[in-house]
Short mmCIF file of C-alpha atoms and ligand atoms in Angstrom, two decimals:
data_model
loop_
_atom_site.label_atom_id
_atom_site.label_comp_id
_atom_site.label_asym_id
_atom_site.label_seq_id
_atom_site.Cartn_x
_atom_site.Cartn_y
_atom_site.Cartn_z
CA MET W 282 -7.91 -18.93 22.19
CA SER W 283 -7.15 -18.66 25.29
CA LYS W 284 -9.17 -18.08 28.09
CA TYR W 285 -7.34 -15.29 29.02
CA PHE W 286 -8.46 -13.55 25.67
CA SER W 287 -10.01 -10.19 26.53
CA ARG W 288 -12.18 -10.12 23.49
CA LYS W 289 -14.88 -11.83 22.37
CA PRO W 290 -14.80 -14.67 19.69
CA GLY W 291 -15.51 -12.63 16.22
CA GLU W 292 -14.74 -9.01 17.86
CA LEU W 293 -11.25 -8.91 15.99
CA GLN W 294 -10.72 -10.40 12.25
CA ALA W 295 -7.44 -9.73 11.66
CA TYR W 296 -5.45 -9.15 8.63
CA VAL W 297 -4.39 -12.79 6.89
CA PRO W 298 -1.11 -11.58 4.37
CA GLY W 299 -0.57 -12.95 1.11
CA GLU W 300 1.73 -16.25 1.27
CA GLN W 301 5.20 -15.60 2.46
CA PRO W 302 7.14 -19.49 1.50
CA ARG W 303 10.98 -19.27 2.76
CA ASN W 304 12.53 -21.33 -0.07
CA ILE W 305 11.79 -18.92 -2.72
CA GLN W 306 14.61 -19.94 -4.57
CA SER W 307 12.31 -22.37 -7.23
CA LEU W 308 9.39 -19.91 -7.24
CA ILE W 309 8.07 -17.05 -9.30
CA LYS W 310 6.65 -14.80 -6.28
CA LEU W 311 3.94 -12.36 -7.57
CA ASN W 312 1.44 -11.92 -4.44
CA THR W 313 2.28 -9.52 -2.87
CA ASN W 314 3.39 -6.56 -5.23
CA GLU W 315 7.00 -6.61 -4.05
CA SER W 316 9.76 -5.24 -6.42
CA PRO W 317 11.88 -7.85 -8.17
CA TYR W 318 14.59 -5.47 -7.93
CA PRO W 319 17.11 -5.66 -4.38
CA PRO W 320 17.56 -2.27 -3.06
CA ALA W 321 21.22 -0.59 -4.19
CA GLU W 322 24.60 -1.60 -2.48
CA ASN W 323 24.63 1.77 -0.31
CA VAL W 324 21.93 0.55 1.33
CA THR W 325 23.71 -2.60 2.65
CA LYS W 326 27.23 0.08 3.46
CA ALA W 327 24.49 2.03 5.61
CA VAL W 328 22.68 -0.41 7.33
CA LEU W 329 26.10 -2.18 8.61
CA LYS W 330 27.47 0.95 10.01
CA ALA W 331 24.37 1.93 11.76
CA THR W 332 24.65 -1.86 13.29
CA ASN W 333 27.70 -0.96 14.97
CA LYS W 334 26.07 1.81 16.67
CA ALA W 335 23.00 -0.20 17.39
CA ASN W 336 24.27 -0.56 21.28
CA LEU W 337 22.20 2.84 20.95
CA TYR W 338 18.42 3.68 21.09
CA CYS W 339 17.57 5.48 17.30
CA ASP W 340 16.70 8.72 17.16
CA PRO W 341 13.17 8.76 18.46
CA THR W 342 12.62 11.60 16.02
CA MET W 343 13.69 10.08 12.73
CA LEU W 344 15.32 13.58 11.63
CA ALA W 345 17.84 12.54 9.16
CA VAL W 346 15.06 11.19 7.24
CA ARG W 347 12.46 13.87 7.59
CA GLN W 348 15.73 15.66 6.18
CA GLN W 349 16.02 13.23 2.99
CA LEU W 350 11.86 13.31 2.30
CA ALA W 351 11.58 17.33 2.54
CA SER W 352 14.20 17.74 -0.15
CA VAL W 353 12.75 14.54 -2.33
CA TYR W 354 9.33 16.62 -1.96
CA GLY W 355 10.00 20.04 -1.61
CA LEU W 356 8.63 20.67 1.68
CA THR W 357 9.42 21.05 5.31
CA PRO W 358 10.67 17.98 7.74
CA ASP W 359 7.62 19.48 9.90
CA HIS W 360 5.36 17.73 6.81
CA PHE W 361 6.60 14.01 7.88
CA THR W 362 6.65 11.41 9.98
CA LEU W 363 7.35 7.96 9.49
CA GLY W 364 5.68 4.29 10.33
CA ASN W 365 7.02 0.99 10.68
CA GLY W 366 5.71 0.23 7.05
CA SER W 367 2.26 1.92 6.29
CA ASP W 368 0.43 -0.06 8.27
CA GLU W 369 1.79 1.18 11.31
CA LEU W 370 0.82 4.43 9.94
CA LEU W 371 -2.69 3.85 8.80
CA SER W 372 -3.52 2.47 12.52
CA PHE W 373 -2.02 5.80 14.06
CA ALA W 374 -4.29 7.74 11.62
CA PHE W 375 -7.47 5.69 13.16
CA LEU W 376 -6.42 6.34 16.83
CA ALA W 377 -5.62 9.98 16.17
CA PHE W 378 -8.58 10.85 13.23
CA CYS W 379 -11.22 8.04 13.79
CA ASN W 380 -13.71 7.50 17.48
CA GLN W 381 -17.53 7.29 18.07
CA ALA W 382 -18.46 10.57 16.28
CA THR W 383 -16.38 10.71 13.51
CA GLY W 384 -16.35 7.29 12.29
CA ALA W 385 -14.80 6.03 9.16
CA ALA W 386 -15.64 5.13 5.34
CA PHE W 387 -13.58 3.73 3.02
CA ALA W 388 -14.67 1.52 -0.29
CA ASP W 389 -16.11 -1.97 -0.70
CA ILE W 390 -13.12 -3.82 -2.35
CA THR W 391 -9.73 -1.72 -0.99
CA TYR W 392 -7.25 -2.44 1.16
CA GLY W 393 -7.95 -5.09 3.68
CA PHE W 394 -6.50 -3.65 6.59
CA TYR W 395 -9.14 -0.96 6.88
CA LYS W 396 -11.50 -3.10 7.56
CA VAL W 397 -9.03 -4.50 9.71
CA LEU W 398 -7.84 -1.57 11.92
CA SER W 399 -12.12 -0.11 12.27
CA ARG W 400 -12.94 -3.51 14.05
CA LEU W 401 -9.91 -3.07 15.83
CA TYR W 402 -10.65 0.62 16.83
CA ALA W 403 -14.77 -0.27 17.01
CA THR W 404 -15.21 2.79 14.87
CA PRO W 405 -18.63 3.00 13.56
CA THR W 406 -17.78 2.30 9.50
CA ASP W 407 -19.71 3.30 6.06
CA ILE W 408 -18.46 1.08 3.16
CA ILE W 409 -19.29 2.69 -0.01
CA PRO W 410 -19.69 0.14 -3.32
CA LEU W 411 -16.98 0.83 -6.16
CA ASP W 412 -19.26 1.08 -8.86
CA GLU W 413 -19.24 -2.27 -11.54
CA GLN W 414 -16.71 -0.92 -13.47
CA PHE W 415 -14.82 -1.00 -10.48
CA CYS W 416 -14.87 3.00 -10.13
CA LEU W 417 -14.51 4.46 -6.80
CA VAL W 418 -17.37 7.45 -7.44
CA PRO W 419 -16.02 10.75 -5.66
CA GLU W 420 -19.79 12.08 -5.54
CA ASP W 421 -20.28 9.01 -2.82
CA TYR W 422 -17.70 11.05 -0.80
CA VAL W 423 -19.39 14.32 -0.87
CA GLY W 424 -20.21 15.47 2.56
CA LEU W 425 -19.97 12.60 4.54
CA HIS W 426 -19.26 13.58 7.48
CA LYS W 427 -16.69 10.47 8.03
CA THR W 428 -12.86 10.24 8.05
CA ILE W 429 -12.06 8.81 4.89
CA PHE W 430 -9.53 6.16 3.75
CA ILE W 431 -8.96 5.67 0.00
CA ALA W 432 -5.95 3.88 -1.57
CA ASN W 433 -4.86 6.16 -4.67
CA PRO W 434 -4.09 3.50 -6.71
CA ASN W 435 -6.69 1.03 -5.29
CA ALA W 436 -5.24 -2.62 -4.10
CA PRO W 437 -6.56 -4.64 -5.76
CA THR W 438 -8.10 -2.80 -8.46
CA GLY W 439 -5.04 -1.17 -9.54
CA ARG W 440 -7.20 1.80 -10.83
CA ALA W 441 -6.89 5.39 -9.88
CA LEU W 442 -8.51 8.66 -9.07
CA THR W 443 -7.08 11.93 -10.63
CA LEU W 444 -5.71 14.71 -8.56
CA ALA W 445 -9.34 16.77 -9.75
CA GLN W 446 -11.56 13.75 -8.31
CA ILE W 447 -9.17 13.77 -4.73
CA GLU W 448 -9.84 17.40 -4.36
CA GLN W 449 -13.43 16.81 -5.10
CA ILE W 450 -13.48 15.08 -1.92
CA LEU W 451 -11.19 16.97 0.39
CA VAL W 452 -13.28 20.42 -0.95
CA SER W 453 -16.32 18.68 0.50
CA ASN W 454 -15.35 17.06 3.44
CA PRO W 455 -13.69 20.33 5.60
CA ASP W 456 -14.49 19.42 8.75
CA ASN W 457 -12.82 15.31 8.27
CA VAL W 458 -9.31 14.12 7.72
CA VAL W 459 -9.10 12.50 4.04
CA ILE W 460 -6.15 10.26 3.97
CA ILE W 461 -4.95 9.10 0.41
CA ASP W 462 -2.59 5.95 1.06
CA GLN W 463 -1.02 6.43 -2.21
CA ALA W 464 1.51 2.92 -1.36
CA TYR W 465 1.50 2.70 -5.50
CA VAL W 466 1.44 5.99 -6.70
CA ASP W 467 5.35 5.66 -7.95
CA PHE W 468 4.01 3.37 -10.60
CA GLY W 469 2.39 5.73 -12.47
CA ALA W 470 -0.47 7.90 -11.14
CA GLU W 471 -0.87 11.46 -9.64
CA CYS W 472 0.76 12.12 -6.40
CA ALA W 473 -1.44 14.02 -4.07
CA ILE W 474 1.73 15.39 -1.80
CA PRO W 475 1.39 18.44 -3.73
CA LEU W 476 -1.94 19.02 -2.38
CA VAL W 477 -0.85 18.82 1.04
CA GLU W 478 0.11 22.93 1.30
CA LYS W 479 -3.70 23.60 0.19
CA TYR W 480 -5.54 21.14 2.46
CA ASP W 481 -5.25 21.22 5.73
CA ASN W 482 -7.05 17.97 6.12
CA LEU W 483 -5.43 15.62 4.14
CA LEU W 484 -3.29 13.23 4.84
CA VAL W 485 -0.89 11.32 2.37
CA ILE W 486 0.48 8.17 3.35
CA ASN W 487 3.23 6.62 1.25
CA THR W 488 5.48 3.36 1.60
CA PHE W 489 9.61 2.30 0.85
CA SER W 490 8.00 -1.27 0.41
CA LYS W 491 6.72 -1.34 -3.19
CA SER W 492 8.56 1.10 -5.15
CA ARG W 493 11.63 1.48 -3.39
CA SER W 494 11.90 -2.14 -2.92
CA PHE W 495 11.77 -2.16 1.21
CA ALA W 496 9.25 -4.21 2.07
CA GLY W 497 11.26 -6.16 4.51
CA GLY W 498 12.27 -3.36 5.97
CA ARG W 499 9.63 -1.39 7.02
CA VAL W 500 9.29 2.19 6.54
CA GLY W 501 6.41 4.36 5.63
CA PHE W 502 6.01 7.67 5.59
CA ALA W 503 2.98 9.99 6.24
CA VAL W 504 2.78 13.47 4.68
CA ALA W 505 0.90 16.70 6.18
CA GLN W 506 0.18 19.98 7.45
CA PRO W 507 2.39 20.13 10.57
CA SER W 508 -0.83 20.74 12.60
CA LEU W 509 -2.09 17.19 11.35
CA ILE W 510 1.29 15.51 11.51
CA ALA W 511 1.58 16.82 15.34
CA ASP W 512 -1.17 14.79 16.10
CA LEU W 513 0.36 11.69 14.48
CA GLU W 514 3.30 12.28 16.47
CA THR W 515 1.18 12.49 19.87
CA ILE W 516 -0.37 8.60 19.09
CA ARG W 517 3.17 7.38 17.74
CA ASN W 518 4.60 9.29 20.92
CA SER W 519 1.56 7.19 23.14
CA ILE W 520 2.88 3.60 21.64
CA ASN W 521 6.30 3.53 20.31
CA PRO W 522 9.18 6.65 19.86
CA TYR W 523 11.81 4.48 18.36
CA ASN W 524 9.00 2.69 16.23
CA VAL W 525 11.35 2.98 13.08
CA ASN W 526 14.75 1.12 14.08
CA ALA W 527 18.44 2.55 13.77
CA LEU W 528 18.93 0.04 10.48
CA SER W 529 15.94 0.91 8.36
CA GLN W 530 16.06 4.69 9.13
CA ALA W 531 19.92 4.64 8.14
CA ALA W 532 18.65 2.41 5.04
CA ALA W 533 16.00 4.72 4.46
CA CYS W 534 18.34 7.45 3.79
CA ALA W 535 20.34 5.28 1.51
CA ILE W 536 17.28 4.75 -0.61
CA LEU W 537 16.14 8.73 -0.65
CA GLU W 538 19.46 9.41 -1.44
CA ASN W 539 19.58 6.79 -4.67
CA ASN W 540 15.72 8.09 -5.76
CA ASP W 541 16.78 8.33 -9.37
CA TYR W 542 17.74 4.41 -9.56
CA TYR W 543 13.95 3.22 -7.48
CA MET W 544 12.08 5.59 -9.79
CA GLN W 545 14.26 4.16 -13.10
CA ASN W 546 12.88 0.19 -11.38
CA CYS W 547 9.34 1.64 -11.36
CA ALA W 548 9.64 2.83 -15.06
CA ILE W 549 10.44 0.00 -15.94
CA ILE W 550 7.81 -2.00 -14.17
CA ALA W 551 5.19 -0.12 -15.56
CA GLN W 552 6.65 -0.98 -19.28
CA ASN W 553 6.27 -4.91 -18.14
CA ARG W 554 2.49 -4.52 -16.74
CA GLU W 555 1.82 -2.94 -20.28
CA TYR W 556 3.41 -6.17 -22.02
CA LEU W 557 1.76 -8.65 -19.48
CA THR W 558 -1.69 -6.82 -19.65
CA GLU W 559 -1.10 -6.89 -23.97
CA GLN W 560 -0.21 -10.31 -23.87
CA LEU W 561 -2.68 -11.70 -21.71
CA SER W 562 -5.39 -9.43 -24.06
CA ALA W 563 -4.17 -11.46 -26.59
CA LEU W 564 -4.80 -14.70 -24.66
CA GLY W 565 -8.24 -13.49 -23.81
CA PHE W 566 -8.04 -12.30 -20.44
CA GLU W 567 -9.95 -8.64 -19.50
CA THR W 568 -7.88 -6.85 -17.04
CA LEU W 569 -8.54 -3.62 -15.39
CA PRO W 570 -6.42 -0.54 -16.35
CA SER W 571 -3.51 -0.77 -13.95
CA LYS W 572 -1.53 2.40 -12.38
CA THR W 573 0.11 0.20 -9.89
CA ASN W 574 2.94 -2.20 -9.76
CA PHE W 575 0.12 -5.41 -10.56
CA ILE W 576 -2.92 -6.20 -12.23
CA PHE W 577 -6.27 -7.57 -11.87
CA THR W 578 -7.29 -9.84 -14.51
CA LYS W 579 -10.15 -12.52 -15.30
CA HIS W 580 -10.80 -15.15 -18.17
CA ALA W 581 -14.09 -16.40 -18.83
CA SER W 582 -13.06 -19.88 -19.20
CA ILE W 583 -11.08 -20.07 -15.42
CA SER W 584 -12.06 -18.76 -12.39
CA GLY W 585 -9.76 -17.15 -10.21
CA GLU W 586 -9.05 -19.96 -7.77
CA GLN W 587 -8.47 -22.53 -10.55
CA LEU W 588 -5.66 -20.39 -11.62
CA TYR W 589 -4.21 -19.45 -8.71
CA LEU W 590 -4.09 -22.82 -8.04
CA GLY W 591 -2.93 -24.08 -11.60
CA LEU W 592 0.17 -21.48 -11.52
CA LYS W 593 0.76 -22.53 -7.90
CA GLU W 594 1.51 -26.01 -9.31
CA LYS W 595 3.48 -24.53 -11.54
CA ALA W 596 5.34 -22.64 -8.71
CA ILE W 597 4.25 -19.25 -9.92
CA LEU W 598 2.60 -17.63 -6.57
CA VAL W 599 -0.28 -14.98 -7.39
CA ARG W 600 -2.81 -13.28 -5.12
CA TYR W 601 -6.54 -14.66 -5.30
CA PHE W 602 -9.20 -13.33 -2.70
CA ASN W 603 -12.66 -15.43 -2.10
CA ALA W 604 -14.22 -12.56 -1.72
CA PRO W 605 -17.86 -10.70 -3.25
CA ARG W 606 -17.69 -9.29 -6.84
CA ILE W 607 -14.09 -10.36 -7.02
CA ARG W 608 -13.80 -14.36 -6.99
CA ASP W 609 -13.33 -14.60 -11.31
CA TYR W 610 -10.29 -12.35 -10.61
CA CYS W 611 -6.52 -12.93 -10.13
CA ARG W 612 -4.21 -10.04 -8.59
CA ILE W 613 -0.43 -10.45 -10.19
CA THR W 614 2.01 -8.50 -9.15
CA ILE W 615 4.30 -7.35 -12.30
CA GLY W 616 8.19 -8.61 -12.04
CA THR W 617 10.97 -8.62 -14.71
CA LYS W 618 10.27 -9.44 -18.33
CA ASP W 619 11.77 -12.69 -17.68
CA GLN W 620 9.60 -13.65 -14.55
CA MET W 621 5.98 -12.02 -16.91
CA ASP W 622 7.01 -14.50 -20.03
CA ALA W 623 7.14 -17.56 -17.76
CA LEU W 624 3.74 -16.50 -16.31
CA ILE W 625 2.60 -15.92 -19.64
CA ASN W 626 4.44 -19.80 -20.80
CA ALA W 627 2.66 -21.07 -17.85
CA ILE W 628 -1.12 -19.34 -18.24
CA LYS W 629 -0.98 -20.48 -21.67
CA SER W 630 -0.62 -24.25 -20.67
CA LEU W 631 -3.57 -23.40 -18.11
CA ILE W 632 -6.86 -22.31 -20.34
C1 LIG Z 167 0.95 -2.71 0.63
C2 LIG Z 167 0.31 -1.62 1.70
C3 LIG Z 167 0.14 -0.94 2.11
C4 LIG Z 167 1.31 -1.39 3.85
O1 LIG Z 167 2.76 -1.24 3.07
P1 LIG Z 167 3.34 -1.33 4.12
O2 LIG Z 167 4.05 -0.39 4.03
O3 LIG Z 167 4.05 -2.46 4.14
O4 LIG Z 167 3.09 -1.38 5.37
C5 LIG Z 167 -0.53 0.44 2.73
N1 LIG Z 167 -1.62 0.20 2.16
C6 LIG Z 167 -1.52 -0.58 0.33
C7 LIG Z 167 -2.82 0.24 -0.29
C8 LIG Z 167 -1.24 -1.27 0.37
O5 LIG Z 167 -0.88 -1.93 -0.77
#
């Protein structure tokens, strides 16, 4: 830390991403929930074309992408805005909807960025424990008078709420925004976007990073009634009106033109998830039911850290969280069937 840093030691707690080694050829990378499938070919073409016009600023309204999103989700473009990844949209949501009075609330075991942001913005925060089975208890969120952040399905547990449970939280918090961060929804959970027309306090945040094979392109999108979107736009335009660059906007359009390809990949990954869960179960693993492209699993005879380190030695990266309640577990991203077979063989040799 330099003598010029304007924050106190320990005031911030920066997010630590999963390892991103650069020589991944010889590695099976199952640690950051990326898709094993590359984007379709039309994305490369669209990006090349956009590159030729990159002397000009990109469209700060991102209209072409918003129109495509509107047609995919059956809403109008003023229900959408975009971020440089959904992480940026989460940051905008904190700036738009959390202050000293409203504060924030989220689960003890959930996406780590919520806590990082609540520190960054010095938001008074309620941390609400998941139950013993790592289920979110909707009753705990009734009438909270806090801005609520819920990852649904949750990470790293993989568990999902039903729309009825989400509605219970929305109805009982009419004076606060409820943010549903559904980064993994396309792998099998109920999508909250159809609730947007009904609830003016619902903000649904989504990403192209997991289900649409575009983690490196950094595109996230928010869906809400136009008045909430306008608030996010005020924040976005106060920070960086060109937050989603021209290449990523072009790619996002190309991806949405080919939406079926990505949704079919999600279905394959969901099958591979069930396959891996069964195989691990036969080896004595206990795995939480997952609606995502990862599983959260533990074994009585090997700690989360031992499994993580053992697999790393065999060139397979998974994620281990050295945190209370979840030290026994590893989070394993679902890849191709071949990757799952390689993983199962490596695990057999470790236990
Ligand atoms: C991966 C993830 C994000 C971040 O996605 P980006 O769009 O890549 O920034 C947000 N929320 C959850 C729950 C995630 O798992």
